[in-house]
Amino acid sequence: MTDALLPAAPRPLEKEGDGYFRKGCNPLAQTGRSKLQNQRAALNQQILKAVRMRTGAENLLKVATNQKVREQVRLELSFVNSDLQMLKEELEGLNISVGVYQSAEEAFTIPLIPLGLKETKDVDFSVVLKDFILEHYSEDTYLYEDEIADLMDLRQSCRTPSRDEAGVELLTTYFLQLGFVESRFFPPTRQMGLLFTWYDSLTGVPVSQQNLLLEKASVLFNIGALYTQIGTRCNRQAQAGLESAVDAFQRAAGVLNYLKETFTHTPSYDMSPAMLSVLIRMMLAQAQESVFEKICLPGIQNEFFTLVKVAQEAAKVGEVYQQLHAAMSQAPVKENIPYSWASLACVKAHHYAALAHYFTATLLVDHQLKPGEDEDHQEKCLSQLYDHMPEGLAPLATLKNEPQRRQLGKSHLRRAVAHHEESVREASLCKKLRNIEVLQAVLFAAHERSRLKYAQHQVDDDLLNLIDAPNIVSKTEQEVEITLPQFSKLAVTDFFQKLGPLSVFSANKRWTPPRSIRFTADEGDLGFTLRGNAPVQVHCLDPHCSAALAGAKEGDYIVSIQGVDCKWLTVSEVMKLLKNFGEDEIEMKVVSLLDSTSSMHNKCATYSVGMQKTYSMICLAIEDDDKTYKTKKITKKLSFLSWGTSKNRQKSASTLCLPSVGVSRPQIKKKLPSPFSLLNSESSLY
């Protein structure tokens, strides 16, 4: 069931340390997951159309004065709202289509819930980036056509990532590359005119924003969603598979938590702080469920201390799902979380609580304390199993008294049967859950097992000797926790490093156009010294030397010498290059840093069709903009400035470069058009 393209033979790279990204999956592959994403993309378009019709009808209703027209508009509005509700239910059905994402191995286990990938529209970086390179950096734009094509191909590949670590690496590479792009081409004082559109994963509502933060946040969400799909795909019939599932869900929670804490103004419902908090809880609950399955995988021995351990593990899973269901039932999450997800959380809460009571009943009914056994250890375990013992019962006395022990065990069986009945009832109330056959089979088998065991020990006077079974204290040997993403471990090379070191040549610094300085060294004396790392600066300039008379200034940055790019050369390398010319005339190009002019911060407007005002329009005040900008400068990730080399990747391209005549330029490799770059669809075919 492989949906990834086989990599071709590696191409020779232009220079050592240069590397390219992997391609995504074949968008035309008819796998179960790709078909599901195709349906999601089509639904997004239908929802967009219906939302626009509703917005138009609402606006017409506001301005219409004719009573007959208003009645017709109200009727049309009711039809549109009905269509939207049906589309929302259809999208919810896709979100609960968990069978596609599960492991291919036959397993008698309750399915886990993955997140679907967010869809997006195409973005053309070429015009905006070329204009900015020419205007801001005063560079020839044809020199960067390959780099811009690489960026666009990388984004296109990220729309169809493979469901494995290679897919995660692909998305992470693009996320880190966006950090470079933001620093190079997106000044904090103005908008660049690029409109990024992403569809909400849960509601299908599109969100558009002229802000790279929406792009970065959406890519992060897809990284977390891909981890959930990896976790559900793991083979849960093997120990290694369950360990991988636990790790994947913890990583998914870590990425979503990083998204919630870093991008606080995301205008999409699925990336709102409240929704992300619920999704994080859901990932950790599924990780805890995988821990329980890992403990039970070798088989549960009918032994006292083993049953105590398993009962407390089951109680832990039931507890986290109970907390998850409570969080899903709170506003504003309740209105947008799929109903089937909340129902499944409630089903699992009752199911695992029933298992905890069943295993507790088994250790009480089947195990009588015998002479020679460790009484102190069993007494301690039983006392720690409960938050409190039933009135009139003591741990050691209960273990030694067979009638008391059996009566307490049957009370646990009654609670187990009650919880099983509630889980079956909750599953029957949800149409989506009723259609998941393996879920119905697991719930029925567990219910029947508890019912039969209770029937074996039931006697006529049980109702006259009722004991309320106490709650079981939850405990686990492996407490799941958030695994924070470590983006710095992935070395990503800046596509636009030819512009120069990012610490100097960035969008928030203004430069003069390169000036050509022609001078000669008088008896080996240049008339100035050099300082700084790449790029080097003119220092201690003699005002009467040839370079000063030609227009050189103190503090100028040297960008080229005799056509040789010097932006990445050190002081010793530049000095060696200058001395090689002896007393010949030297042509040196320099740039000067301009004083940054204060300008009004643009308000960040977000357009979102049919969404609440809280999310549909974010207009930050100027002082908030200043605060955000300062914070962003402080918390910039080191990974964005990492110049380490990455392993060779396939170079994907869609631009054919033509050589120019009479212009000295570096050799540019011709690139064949990618078959997938010719697809021009409004949404992903994946």
C-alpha angles and dihedrals in degrees: 000000000000116000099175124104116246110249117248125229112293116264122226111264125230094236140358113280093026113126139172136213130256119255122247127243123295103275090210095054109121098219123143092254094048091049089052092051090048089055090048091052092050091048090051090058093048091048090049091052093047093047091052090050091050092049091051092048092049091050091048090050090055095054101034116103100175109097094215092052091049091053091051091048091050090052091049090047091054090053092049092049089050091052091049091052091051091048090049091052090048090052089048088054089056091049091055094044088112096153093077092057099044125102117281089234116101105251134175093214137115110264121250125227120245127190120242120235119257115247125224142186126245118275123203109211096172103087097042096044094045091051091049093048090052096043102038105027098028090224129143107262095213088069090067102043092105092049093050090047090050091053092050092046090050090053091048091051091051090063090070108033119173116250097249142066090291089061091050090049090050093053092043091051091055092046091053091043088056087059089059092044092050092052093044103043112012112075114195093233101064145023120253098214096246113134115208116197124192129171122230109252093218105034102025091228113145121235121198126190138166090223131098090217090076089054093049094045093049092050089051090051090052091050089055091044091051090053089054090052090050090050094051091046094057117110103256091190091072131063093230091050093053091048089052090050092052090049093047094051092047090051090048089053090049094053092046091048090050088051092051094049098040104039105044099163101054107149097209124096094227090055098043114121093247094050093044090052090055093046090051090052090049093052093049091047091053090047089053090049089053089051089055091049090050091055092047096043097090089050133269112264117215092240127129102240094039091053091049090054095046092046092054091045090053090047089053092054091046090050096052091047090049089054090046092052090050090052091048090053094058126094134283092021093051093068095054108029111099109261090225091058092054090046092050091050089053091046092052092046091058094038096055093040087055091050090052091054092043094055091045090052090049094055091048098045100039102037122064118183107253130197113275096027122121100270095177093053094048092045091051093048093049093048091050091047091069133050085220136355119245115268112279095016129107124194099239095039091050092052092052096041108075097194092050092046093050093046091052090046092053090051088057090049090053090053090046092053090047092052092047091051090051093050091050091048093050091049091050092053093061116071093205093053092047088062094055100092098189091053092052091047094051093047092048094048094049092047092049092049093054093043093051093048091051090049091053093059100031118118132182098258096050092105090056093055102046118169120186107234109232123234117269117238110239117232135161136191091215116042107199117226141177115281107211117222116254103207093166090071090069111075110214124182118221109246090214100046089126086077088070139254110340093225088067109021103055137128095258094061125073124215140190116244112268112280121210114229117192115192144139132228111247105223090332094311112124093191093234142054131226132237141176133038125282114355097036124213133222108252136181092012116194104227091215098049124108094253093052092049089051091057106273116147136199110270097022115150115230110227102169143004120203089341094310112127108239101175092106099036123108127230094264092048093050092045091051090050092051094049092052090072094058110189094341119118111273125208110208126177118210137177130204127216113241124215109264109248119220114243137174114268114243117238113244108237119194121197116205121166114234097350127131118273091249090066103022097064124028111181110173120202119245093251091050089051090053091049092049092048093051091048091049091053092052098045098044109142119246089222090072088061096044111124095183121132122255128208117275116277136182113276110226118197141172103179127090110209120211120206118242123225124243096005123113108228137152119269110272121200116234112240127212117225114261114237090227095049088068091065109100106183128151091234136020119287088210 
